[in-house]
Coordinates of C-alpha atoms in Angstrom, one line a residue:
M1 CA -38.9 -104.4 -40.4
K2 CA -41.6 -107.1 -40.6
N3 CA -44.4 -104.4 -40.6
K4 CA -42.6 -102.7 -43.5
F5 CA -42.5 -105.9 -45.5
K6 CA -46.2 -106.3 -44.9
M7 CA -46.9 -102.8 -46.2
I8 CA -44.8 -103.5 -49.3
Y9 CA -46.6 -106.8 -49.8
K10 CA -50.0 -105.2 -49.6
F11 CA -48.9 -102.6 -52.1
I12 CA -47.7 -105.2 -54.6
L13 CA -50.2 -108.0 -54.3
P14 CA -53.1 -106.2 -56.0
V15 CA -50.8 -105.6 -58.9
L16 CA -49.9 -109.3 -59.2
V17 CA -53.6 -110.1 -59.1
L18 CA -54.4 -107.6 -61.8
V19 CA -51.6 -108.9 -64.0
F20 CA -52.9 -112.5 -63.7
M21 CA -56.4 -111.4 -64.6
I22 CA -55.4 -110.1 -68.0
P23 CA -58.5 -110.4 -70.3
V24 CA -58.1 -112.5 -73.5
G25 CA -57.3 -110.2 -76.4
S26 CA -58.6 -110.7 -79.9
Q27 CA -55.3 -109.6 -81.6
A28 CA -55.3 -108.2 -85.1
R29 CA -56.0 -111.3 -87.2
D30 CA -58.9 -113.6 -87.9
Y31 CA -59.1 -117.0 -86.3
S32 CA -60.4 -120.2 -87.9
P33 CA -63.4 -122.0 -86.4
V34 CA -61.0 -124.6 -84.9
E35 CA -58.8 -121.9 -83.3
L36 CA -61.9 -120.2 -81.8
E37 CA -62.9 -123.6 -80.4
D38 CA -59.4 -124.1 -79.0
Q39 CA -59.4 -120.6 -77.4
A40 CA -62.7 -121.2 -75.7
Q41 CA -61.4 -124.5 -74.4
A42 CA -58.2 -122.9 -73.1
Q43 CA -60.1 -120.2 -71.2
W44 CA -62.4 -122.9 -69.7
H45 CA -59.4 -124.8 -68.5
I46 CA -57.8 -121.7 -66.9
N47 CA -61.0 -121.0 -65.1
Y48 CA -61.3 -124.6 -63.9
A49 CA -57.7 -124.5 -62.7
S50 CA -58.7 -121.6 -60.4
Y51 CA -61.5 -123.7 -58.9
L52 CA -59.1 -126.7 -58.4
I53 CA -56.6 -124.4 -56.6
D54 CA -59.4 -123.4 -54.3
I55 CA -60.2 -127.0 -53.3
G56 CA -56.6 -128.0 -52.9
K57 CA -56.1 -129.9 -56.1
Y58 CA -52.8 -128.3 -57.0
F59 CA -51.4 -131.0 -59.3
E60 CA -54.7 -131.2 -61.1
A61 CA -54.6 -127.4 -61.6
L62 CA -51.2 -127.6 -63.3
E63 CA -52.8 -130.2 -65.6
Q64 CA -55.5 -127.7 -66.6
Y65 CA -53.0 -124.9 -67.2
D66 CA -50.9 -127.2 -69.4
T67 CA -54.1 -128.1 -71.4
A68 CA -54.8 -124.4 -71.9
I69 CA -51.2 -123.8 -73.1
D70 CA -51.6 -126.7 -75.6
Y71 CA -54.9 -125.4 -76.9
S72 CA -54.7 -121.6 -77.0
P73 CA -53.7 -119.8 -80.3
V74 CA -53.5 -116.5 -78.3
A75 CA -50.2 -115.6 -76.7
K76 CA -51.8 -113.6 -73.9
T77 CA -53.8 -116.7 -72.8
R78 CA -50.8 -119.0 -72.9
V79 CA -48.8 -116.5 -70.8
N80 CA -51.8 -116.3 -68.4
A81 CA -51.7 -120.1 -68.0
M82 CA -47.9 -120.1 -67.5
F83 CA -48.2 -117.3 -64.8
G84 CA -50.9 -119.4 -63.1
K85 CA -48.8 -122.5 -63.2
A86 CA -45.8 -120.6 -61.7
M87 CA -48.0 -119.3 -58.9
V88 CA -49.2 -122.9 -58.0
L89 CA -45.6 -124.2 -58.1
S90 CA -44.2 -121.5 -55.8
T91 CA -47.1 -121.1 -53.4
F92 CA -48.6 -124.6 -53.0
L93 CA -46.0 -127.1 -54.3
D94 CA -42.8 -125.9 -52.7
A95 CA -41.1 -125.6 -56.2
P96 CA -40.1 -121.9 -56.5
E97 CA -37.2 -122.6 -58.8
K98 CA -39.5 -124.3 -61.3
A99 CA -41.7 -121.2 -61.1
A100 CA -38.6 -119.1 -61.8
D101 CA -37.9 -121.2 -64.9
L102 CA -41.4 -120.5 -66.2
Y103 CA -40.9 -116.7 -65.7
R104 CA -37.6 -116.9 -67.6
M105 CA -39.4 -118.9 -70.4
V106 CA -42.0 -116.2 -70.8
G107 CA -39.3 -113.6 -70.9
R108 CA -37.5 -115.4 -73.7
N109 CA -40.4 -116.5 -75.8
Y110 CA -43.0 -113.7 -75.3
P111 CA -41.3 -110.3 -75.6
D112 CA -44.6 -108.4 -75.1
Y113 CA -44.8 -109.9 -71.6
S114 CA -41.1 -109.9 -70.6
D115 CA -41.5 -106.9 -68.3
T116 CA -44.2 -108.6 -66.3
A117 CA -42.2 -111.9 -66.2
L118 CA -39.1 -110.2 -65.0
Y119 CA -40.9 -108.3 -62.3
R120 CA -42.6 -111.5 -61.1
L121 CA -39.3 -113.2 -61.1
G122 CA -37.8 -110.5 -58.8
F123 CA -40.8 -110.7 -56.5
L124 CA -40.6 -114.5 -56.3
Y125 CA -37.0 -114.2 -55.0
Y126 CA -38.2 -111.5 -52.6
Q127 CA -40.8 -113.9 -51.2
M128 CA -38.1 -116.6 -50.9
G129 CA -36.0 -114.3 -48.8
R130 CA -33.2 -114.3 -51.4
Y131 CA -32.9 -110.5 -51.2
D132 CA -29.6 -110.1 -53.1
R133 CA -31.0 -112.1 -56.0
A134 CA -34.3 -110.2 -55.9
K135 CA -32.5 -106.8 -55.8
S136 CA -30.4 -107.9 -58.9
V137 CA -33.5 -108.8 -60.8
F138 CA -35.4 -105.6 -59.9
R139 CA -32.4 -103.6 -61.0
Q140 CA -32.4 -105.4 -64.3
Y141 CA -36.1 -104.6 -64.6
L142 CA -35.4 -100.8 -64.1
H143 CA -32.5 -101.0 -66.6
Y144 CA -34.4 -102.7 -69.4
F145 CA -37.8 -101.1 -68.6
P146 CA -37.1 -97.6 -67.1
T147 CA -40.7 -96.6 -67.9
G148 CA -42.3 -100.0 -67.2
K149 CA -45.6 -100.4 -65.4
F150 CA -44.0 -101.9 -62.4
R151 CA -41.1 -99.5 -62.0
F152 CA -42.5 -97.8 -58.8
Q153 CA -43.1 -101.2 -57.2
A154 CA -39.6 -102.4 -58.1
E155 CA -38.0 -99.3 -56.6
A156 CA -40.1 -99.7 -53.4
V157 CA -39.1 -103.3 -52.9
I158 CA -35.4 -102.5 -53.5
S159 CA -35.5 -99.7 -50.8
S160 CA -37.2 -102.0 -48.3
M161 CA -34.9 -105.0 -48.5
P162 CA -32.3 -105.8 -45.9
V163 CA -28.7 -106.6 -46.7
E164 CA -28.3 -110.3 -47.0
Q165 CA -25.8 -111.9 -44.6
E166 CA -22.8 -113.3 -46.4
Q167 CA -22.6 -117.0 -45.9
K168 CA -19.3 -118.5 -44.9
P169 CA -18.1 -121.6 -46.8
D170 CA -18.7 -123.9 -43.8
Q171 CA -22.0 -122.4 -42.8
K172 CA -25.2 -124.3 -43.6
T173 CA -28.4 -122.4 -43.7
D174 CA -30.5 -125.5 -43.1
Q175 CA -28.4 -126.8 -40.2
K176 CA -30.4 -128.5 -37.5
P177 CA -29.9 -127.8 -33.8
V178 CA -27.3 -130.1 -32.2
Q179 CA -28.8 -132.7 -29.9
K180 CA -27.0 -132.5 -26.6
P181 CA -26.4 -135.8 -24.7
D182 CA -28.1 -136.4 -21.4
E183 CA -25.7 -135.7 -18.6
K184 CA -26.5 -138.9 -16.8
T185 CA -27.0 -141.5 -19.6
G186 CA -24.9 -139.9 -22.3
E187 CA -27.7 -140.7 -24.8
K188 CA -28.9 -138.0 -27.2
I189 CA -32.1 -136.3 -26.1
P190 CA -34.8 -136.6 -28.8
E191 CA -36.0 -133.4 -30.5
K192 CA -39.0 -131.8 -28.8
I193 CA -42.3 -133.0 -30.2
G194 CA -44.6 -130.1 -31.1
K195 CA -48.1 -129.3 -30.2
E196 CA -51.0 -131.1 -32.0
P197 CA -52.4 -128.8 -34.7
T198 CA -55.9 -127.6 -34.9
L199 CA -57.6 -127.8 -38.3
R200 CA -60.1 -125.3 -39.8
V201 CA -62.4 -127.7 -41.5
C202 CA -64.9 -126.0 -43.9
L203 CA -68.3 -127.6 -43.5
S204 CA -70.1 -125.2 -45.8
R205 CA -70.0 -121.7 -47.3
K206 CA -73.1 -121.9 -49.5
V207 CA -76.0 -121.6 -47.0
S208 CA -77.7 -118.7 -45.2
S209 CA -78.9 -120.5 -42.1
M210 CA -77.8 -123.3 -39.7
T211 CA -78.8 -124.8 -36.4
V212 CA -76.5 -126.2 -33.7
T213 CA -77.4 -128.5 -30.8
T214 CA -75.4 -131.0 -28.8
G215 CA -74.9 -134.5 -29.9
S216 CA -76.2 -135.9 -26.6
G217 CA -79.0 -133.3 -26.3
K218 CA -78.0 -132.8 -22.7
D219 CA -74.8 -130.7 -22.6
K220 CA -75.0 -127.0 -22.8
I221 CA -73.7 -125.0 -25.8
C222 CA -71.8 -121.8 -24.9
T223 CA -70.8 -118.9 -27.1
D224 CA -68.0 -116.4 -26.4
D225 CA -70.2 -113.5 -25.2
L226 CA -73.7 -114.5 -26.1
G227 CA -74.5 -116.9 -23.2
C228 CA -75.2 -120.6 -23.1
G229 CA -78.2 -122.7 -24.2
R230 CA -79.1 -126.1 -25.7
K231 CA -80.0 -125.0 -29.3
Y232 CA -79.2 -122.1 -31.5
K233 CA -80.2 -121.0 -35.0
V234 CA -77.8 -118.7 -36.9
G235 CA -79.0 -116.7 -39.9
M236 CA -78.2 -113.5 -41.8
S237 CA -79.7 -110.0 -42.0
G238 CA -77.9 -108.2 -44.7
N239 CA -74.2 -108.2 -43.6
N240 CA -75.0 -109.1 -40.0
L241 CA -75.3 -112.4 -38.2
T242 CA -78.5 -113.2 -36.4
L243 CA -78.8 -115.6 -33.4
D244 CA -82.3 -117.0 -32.9
G245 CA -83.7 -114.2 -35.0
R246 CA -81.9 -111.3 -33.3
I247 CA -79.2 -109.3 -35.0
V248 CA -75.9 -109.5 -33.2
T249 CA -72.9 -107.1 -33.5
A250 CA -70.3 -109.9 -33.5
T251 CA -68.7 -110.7 -36.9
R252 CA -68.3 -114.3 -35.9
I253 CA -69.9 -116.7 -33.4
K254 CA -68.1 -119.6 -31.8
F255 CA -70.1 -122.5 -30.3
K256 CA -68.5 -124.8 -27.7
S257 CA -69.6 -127.7 -25.6
K258 CA -68.2 -130.4 -23.4
G259 CA -69.5 -133.0 -25.8
A260 CA -69.9 -133.1 -29.6
L261 CA -71.9 -130.5 -31.5
K262 CA -74.7 -131.4 -34.0
V263 CA -74.8 -129.0 -36.9
S264 CA -77.5 -128.8 -39.5
Y265 CA -77.1 -126.7 -42.7
G266 CA -78.8 -127.0 -46.0
S267 CA -79.6 -130.7 -46.5
E268 CA -76.7 -131.9 -44.3
T269 CA -76.3 -132.7 -40.7
K270 CA -73.0 -133.6 -39.0
T271 CA -72.1 -134.3 -35.4
V272 CA -68.5 -133.1 -34.8
R273 CA -66.0 -132.7 -32.1
G274 CA -64.3 -129.3 -31.3
I275 CA -65.7 -125.8 -32.0
I276 CA -68.1 -124.4 -34.6
N277 CA -67.1 -121.0 -35.9
V278 CA -69.7 -119.1 -38.0
S279 CA -69.1 -115.9 -39.9
I280 CA -70.3 -114.3 -43.2
R281 CA -68.2 -114.4 -46.3
K282 CA -69.3 -113.4 -49.8
G283 CA -73.0 -113.2 -48.8
K284 CA -73.2 -116.7 -47.3
L285 CA -72.5 -118.3 -43.9
L286 CA -69.0 -119.7 -43.6
I287 CA -69.2 -122.7 -41.2
L288 CA -65.9 -123.9 -39.9
N289 CA -65.2 -126.8 -37.5
L290 CA -62.1 -126.1 -35.4
V291 CA -61.0 -129.6 -34.5
E292 CA -57.7 -131.2 -33.4
I293 CA -56.1 -133.1 -36.2
E294 CA -56.2 -136.5 -34.5
D295 CA -60.0 -136.1 -33.8
Y296 CA -60.4 -135.1 -37.5
L297 CA -58.7 -138.3 -38.6
R298 CA -61.0 -140.5 -36.5
S299 CA -63.7 -139.6 -39.0
V300 CA -61.6 -139.3 -42.2
V301 CA -59.8 -142.7 -42.0
P302 CA -63.0 -144.9 -42.0
A303 CA -64.5 -142.6 -44.7
E304 CA -61.5 -142.9 -47.0
S305 CA -61.1 -146.7 -46.4
Y306 CA -63.0 -149.6 -45.0
A307 CA -62.7 -150.3 -41.3
S308 CA -62.7 -154.0 -42.1
W309 CA -59.3 -153.6 -44.0
P310 CA -56.1 -155.0 -42.3
A311 CA -54.9 -153.0 -39.4
E312 CA -51.6 -152.1 -41.1
A313 CA -53.5 -150.8 -44.1
L314 CA -55.6 -148.6 -41.8
K315 CA -52.5 -147.3 -40.1
A316 CA -50.9 -146.5 -43.5
Q317 CA -54.1 -144.6 -44.5
A318 CA -54.1 -142.7 -41.2
V319 CA -50.5 -141.5 -41.8
A320 CA -51.3 -140.6 -45.4
A321 CA -54.4 -138.7 -44.4
R322 CA -52.7 -136.9 -41.5
T323 CA -49.8 -135.8 -43.8
Y324 CA -52.2 -134.5 -46.4
A325 CA -54.2 -132.5 -43.9
Y326 CA -51.0 -131.1 -42.3
Y327 CA -49.6 -130.2 -45.7
Q328 CA -52.7 -128.3 -46.6
K329 CA -52.7 -126.5 -43.2
M330 CA -49.1 -125.3 -43.9
H331 CA -50.0 -124.1 -47.4
R332 CA -53.3 -122.4 -46.8
T333 CA -52.3 -120.0 -44.1
H334 CA -53.6 -117.1 -46.3
L335 CA -57.0 -118.6 -46.6
F336 CA -59.9 -118.9 -44.2
Y337 CA -59.9 -122.8 -44.1
D338 CA -57.4 -125.6 -44.1
V339 CA -59.4 -128.5 -45.6
Y340 CA -62.9 -129.0 -46.9
A341 CA -65.1 -131.6 -45.2
D342 CA -65.7 -133.7 -48.4
T343 CA -63.9 -135.3 -51.3
Y344 CA -62.6 -132.0 -52.5
D345 CA -60.0 -132.7 -49.8
Q346 CA -60.8 -135.7 -47.6
M347 CA -64.2 -137.1 -46.7
Y348 CA -65.1 -135.9 -43.1
A349 CA -68.4 -137.2 -41.9
G350 CA -68.0 -136.4 -38.2
V351 CA -68.5 -138.6 -35.1
D352 CA -71.1 -140.9 -36.7
R353 CA -68.5 -142.3 -39.1
E354 CA -66.0 -143.2 -36.4
D355 CA -65.1 -146.8 -35.8
K356 CA -63.1 -148.6 -33.1
R357 CA -60.7 -150.3 -35.5
T358 CA -59.8 -147.0 -37.3
D359 CA -59.7 -145.2 -34.0
Q360 CA -57.0 -147.6 -33.0
A361 CA -55.1 -147.0 -36.2
V362 CA -55.1 -143.3 -35.6
K363 CA -54.1 -143.7 -32.0
Q364 CA -51.2 -146.0 -32.8
T365 CA -49.7 -143.6 -35.4
A366 CA -50.5 -140.4 -33.5
G367 CA -48.5 -137.5 -34.8
H368 CA -46.7 -139.6 -37.5
V369 CA -46.2 -137.6 -40.7
L370 CA -44.5 -138.4 -44.0
L371 CA -41.5 -136.2 -44.8
Y372 CA -39.2 -135.7 -47.8
K373 CA -36.1 -133.7 -47.1
D374 CA -37.5 -132.7 -43.7
K375 CA -40.7 -131.3 -45.2
P376 CA -44.2 -132.8 -45.2
I377 CA -45.1 -134.4 -48.5
L378 CA -48.2 -133.8 -50.6
S379 CA -49.5 -137.3 -50.1
Q380 CA -51.5 -137.9 -53.2
Y381 CA -53.6 -141.1 -53.2
T382 CA -55.8 -142.9 -55.7
A383 CA -58.4 -145.6 -55.4
N384 CA -56.4 -148.2 -57.4
S385 CA -53.2 -147.8 -59.4
G386 CA -54.2 -150.6 -61.8
G387 CA -50.9 -152.4 -61.2
F388 CA -48.6 -149.5 -62.0
T389 CA -48.5 -146.2 -60.2
A390 CA -48.3 -143.1 -62.3
D391 CA -45.5 -140.5 -62.6
A392 CA -46.7 -137.1 -61.3
K393 CA -44.7 -135.2 -63.9
A394 CA -46.2 -137.2 -66.8
I395 CA -49.8 -136.8 -65.5
F396 CA -49.8 -133.3 -64.1
G397 CA -46.8 -131.6 -65.8
A398 CA -44.8 -131.3 -62.5
G399 CA -43.3 -134.0 -60.5
K400 CA -42.0 -134.9 -57.0
A401 CA -39.2 -137.4 -56.3
Y402 CA -41.6 -139.4 -54.1
L403 CA -44.4 -139.5 -56.8
V404 CA -42.9 -141.7 -59.5
A405 CA -44.0 -144.6 -61.7
H406 CA -43.4 -148.1 -60.5
E407 CA -45.0 -151.5 -60.6
D408 CA -47.7 -152.2 -58.1
P409 CA -48.9 -155.8 -58.5
A410 CA -50.9 -155.8 -55.2
S411 CA -53.3 -153.3 -56.7
L412 CA -54.4 -155.8 -59.3
K413 CA -55.8 -158.0 -56.6
G414 CA -58.0 -155.3 -55.2
K415 CA -61.3 -153.9 -56.4
M416 CA -61.6 -151.2 -59.1
A417 CA -58.5 -152.7 -60.7
S418 CA -60.0 -153.0 -64.3
W419 CA -62.9 -151.7 -66.3
S420 CA -64.2 -151.4 -69.9
K421 CA -66.3 -148.7 -71.6
K422 CA -67.8 -148.8 -75.1
Y423 CA -68.9 -145.8 -77.1
S424 CA -70.1 -145.4 -80.7
K425 CA -68.4 -142.9 -83.0
K426 CA -71.5 -140.7 -83.0
D427 CA -71.7 -140.7 -79.2
I428 CA -68.0 -139.6 -78.9
E429 CA -68.6 -136.9 -81.5
S430 CA -71.7 -135.7 -79.7
K431 CA -70.1 -135.6 -76.3
L432 CA -67.1 -133.6 -77.6
K433 CA -69.4 -131.3 -79.4
K434 CA -71.2 -130.5 -76.1
I435 CA -67.9 -129.1 -74.7
G436 CA -67.1 -127.1 -77.9
I437 CA -64.8 -129.6 -79.8
S438 CA -66.0 -130.4 -83.3
V439 CA -64.6 -133.7 -84.7
P440 CA -67.3 -134.9 -87.2
G441 CA -66.5 -138.1 -89.0
I442 CA -64.1 -139.7 -86.6
S443 CA -61.9 -142.3 -88.4
S444 CA -59.5 -143.2 -85.6
I445 CA -58.5 -142.5 -82.0
T446 CA -54.9 -143.5 -81.2
A447 CA -52.3 -142.9 -78.4
L448 CA -50.1 -139.9 -79.2
E449 CA -48.1 -139.7 -76.0
K450 CA -47.6 -142.1 -73.0
G451 CA -46.1 -141.7 -69.6
P452 CA -43.6 -144.1 -67.9
S453 CA -46.5 -146.2 -66.5
G454 CA -48.0 -146.7 -69.9
R455 CA -50.8 -144.2 -69.3
I456 CA -52.0 -142.4 -72.4
V457 CA -51.3 -138.8 -71.7
K458 CA -52.5 -137.5 -75.2
V459 CA -54.6 -139.0 -78.0
R460 CA -54.9 -138.1 -81.6
I461 CA -58.4 -138.1 -83.1
K462 CA -58.5 -138.2 -86.9
Y463 CA -61.7 -137.0 -88.5
K464 CA -62.9 -135.9 -91.9
S465 CA -61.4 -132.4 -91.8
G466 CA -58.0 -133.4 -90.2
Y467 CA -57.0 -134.3 -86.7
R468 CA -57.1 -133.0 -83.1
D469 CA -54.6 -133.8 -80.4
L470 CA -56.2 -133.9 -77.0
R471 CA -55.0 -134.4 -73.4
T472 CA -56.7 -137.6 -72.4
R473 CA -57.5 -136.9 -68.7
T474 CA -58.6 -133.2 -69.0
T475 CA -60.5 -133.6 -72.2
L476 CA -61.5 -137.0 -73.5
G477 CA -61.3 -138.9 -70.2
S478 CA -62.8 -136.2 -68.0
S479 CA -66.2 -136.3 -66.4
R480 CA -67.3 -133.8 -69.1
V481 CA -66.9 -136.4 -71.9
L482 CA -66.3 -140.1 -71.6
K483 CA -65.9 -140.5 -67.8
L484 CA -62.9 -142.9 -68.1
P485 CA -61.8 -144.0 -64.6
D486 CA -58.1 -143.9 -65.5
I487 CA -55.9 -143.4 -68.6
L488 CA -54.0 -146.6 -68.2
L489 CA -55.9 -148.1 -71.1
R490 CA -56.0 -149.7 -74.6
I491 CA -58.3 -148.3 -77.3
D492 CA -59.9 -150.8 -79.7
K493 CA -62.0 -150.1 -82.7
N494 CA -64.7 -152.4 -84.1
G495 CA -66.7 -150.8 -86.9
D496 CA -68.2 -147.6 -85.6
Y497 CA -67.5 -148.5 -82.0
Y498 CA -64.6 -147.8 -79.7
T499 CA -63.8 -149.8 -76.6
F500 CA -61.6 -148.4 -73.9
K501 CA -60.2 -151.2 -71.8
G502 CA -58.4 -149.9 -68.8
R503 CA -56.9 -150.6 -65.4
G504 CA -56.9 -148.4 -62.3
W505 CA -59.3 -145.9 -60.8
G506 CA -58.2 -142.3 -60.4
H507 CA -55.1 -140.5 -61.5
G508 CA -52.8 -143.3 -60.4
V509 CA -50.3 -141.1 -58.6
G510 CA -49.0 -142.0 -55.2
Y511 CA -50.8 -144.3 -52.7
S512 CA -53.1 -146.9 -54.0
Q513 CA -55.9 -147.5 -51.4
W514 CA -56.9 -151.0 -52.7
G515 CA -53.2 -151.9 -53.2
A516 CA -52.5 -150.9 -49.6
A517 CA -55.4 -153.0 -48.5
E518 CA -53.7 -156.0 -50.1
L519 CA -50.3 -155.2 -48.9
G520 CA -51.6 -154.7 -45.3
K521 CA -52.3 -158.5 -45.2
S522 CA -48.5 -159.2 -45.0
K523 CA -46.6 -155.9 -44.7
K524 CA -46.3 -153.3 -41.9
Y525 CA -47.7 -149.8 -42.5
D526 CA -44.3 -148.1 -42.8
H527 CA -43.4 -150.6 -45.6
I528 CA -46.6 -149.7 -47.4
L529 CA -46.0 -146.0 -47.2
K530 CA -42.4 -146.1 -48.3
F531 CA -43.4 -148.3 -51.2
Y532 CA -46.0 -145.8 -52.5
Y533 CA -43.9 -142.7 -51.5
P534 CA -40.3 -143.9 -52.3
G535 CA -37.6 -141.8 -50.6
S536 CA -40.0 -140.5 -47.9
S537 CA -39.5 -141.0 -44.1
I538 CA -41.9 -141.1 -41.2
K539 CA -41.5 -138.9 -38.2
Q540 CA -43.6 -138.1 -35.2
L541 CA -44.2 -134.3 -35.1
W542 CA -46.6 -134.2 -32.2

């Protein structure tokens, strides 16, 4: 039966991809210059959302889709953005019901796309294993769209689905195994701790050659079938790998050694633990470091924080970083990597960045992961919350119960807590013009919408021809325009100049690194984590 499901999935998946990649239509009317600008902006944000998904920034991708929905005057583009948002919610954020709500919304508000929305809704339930619900939706599809473009796929899925077991009133689908008491002591035996995961860390996928030696220069490096040596150079010849200039038939090469491996590619060199796995993907070398998660953290924790910080803060960072990596591993099973080796995910500098104090923090929290309702959380963290953490729903358009706004006075004592930036009216107009937004003759910039933390989610810019409402983070505050560190700010006008006085550094959601550094002086690591991720619990999984 599993093989049958795989065949159906392979049959349907290309259709889903094609539906998502609908080109923007011109539609039978003329658009004003402002509308054309807005449409270009919307398409840019949709494209950028795809990039953010690739690097694991799922909440940020939702923010880009919402921006596209706000901007676009074209129904097809708005629907594209809603479909993209639904995919992120169901695939990466464990929120399939919210995705289902989006499909229903498209079906209600966009009749031209209701067939696609209904089909996607059915397929979503199919993926969730809710077969009776999926079968009901697909039958609705065949009833309302008997000649619809997905009728054959709907029929195929219906015929493949098993009969769902009827659940008895006292039966719980998420029931945990009963812990049997020890025969001698009568105490409950702890649940079995699992095996430590291995991460696929993407070092690079942009180079065409690399060299590998050992960190000590003494140990031998061995490959699976290509012998052992002390130094190797990997390159490409067309679609084939080369090893020391010779073409090899292997599609991937794994390098192993008793000690660490030193890898050089492009302008970078890293000494890492574990295995180096090299293959060709999209015309470039894909260089992966297969490393156990605790060894990975030995490099990440000192790179994401300062080894001089209080021990409890370092332990909190270790648990947050471990949880983030584990969450990504669980949600990227269909991809060729689990995490990137840089700030796209978490900074991973290899053995050279390791420190005794952070090693101790990793060791003392080994296997400890943050859970919410028995599932690993997406442990978002920011450099400094500015004294008030942000609500994920207000910032990104979708929330989590453990990512909510609350006061964080400790962060105000840390670095990067406050800042100020000043721009002339002409400078702001020029910077917006560069990204395709024309607002000549700005007369005011004011807050239009605020989140629970006081962050300005949207601003209204009045100019000589009217006004434009912009999302602060994705448009005005982004690195493309004013490079504002956070949107917890006040906007002051003095003549032709605008001063943005703000607090915080980053998106403000979740764990504040500088706040944790202050809390670590007097609080234990579990207190710090539960403060920044309210409602979560810590459990040792390996």
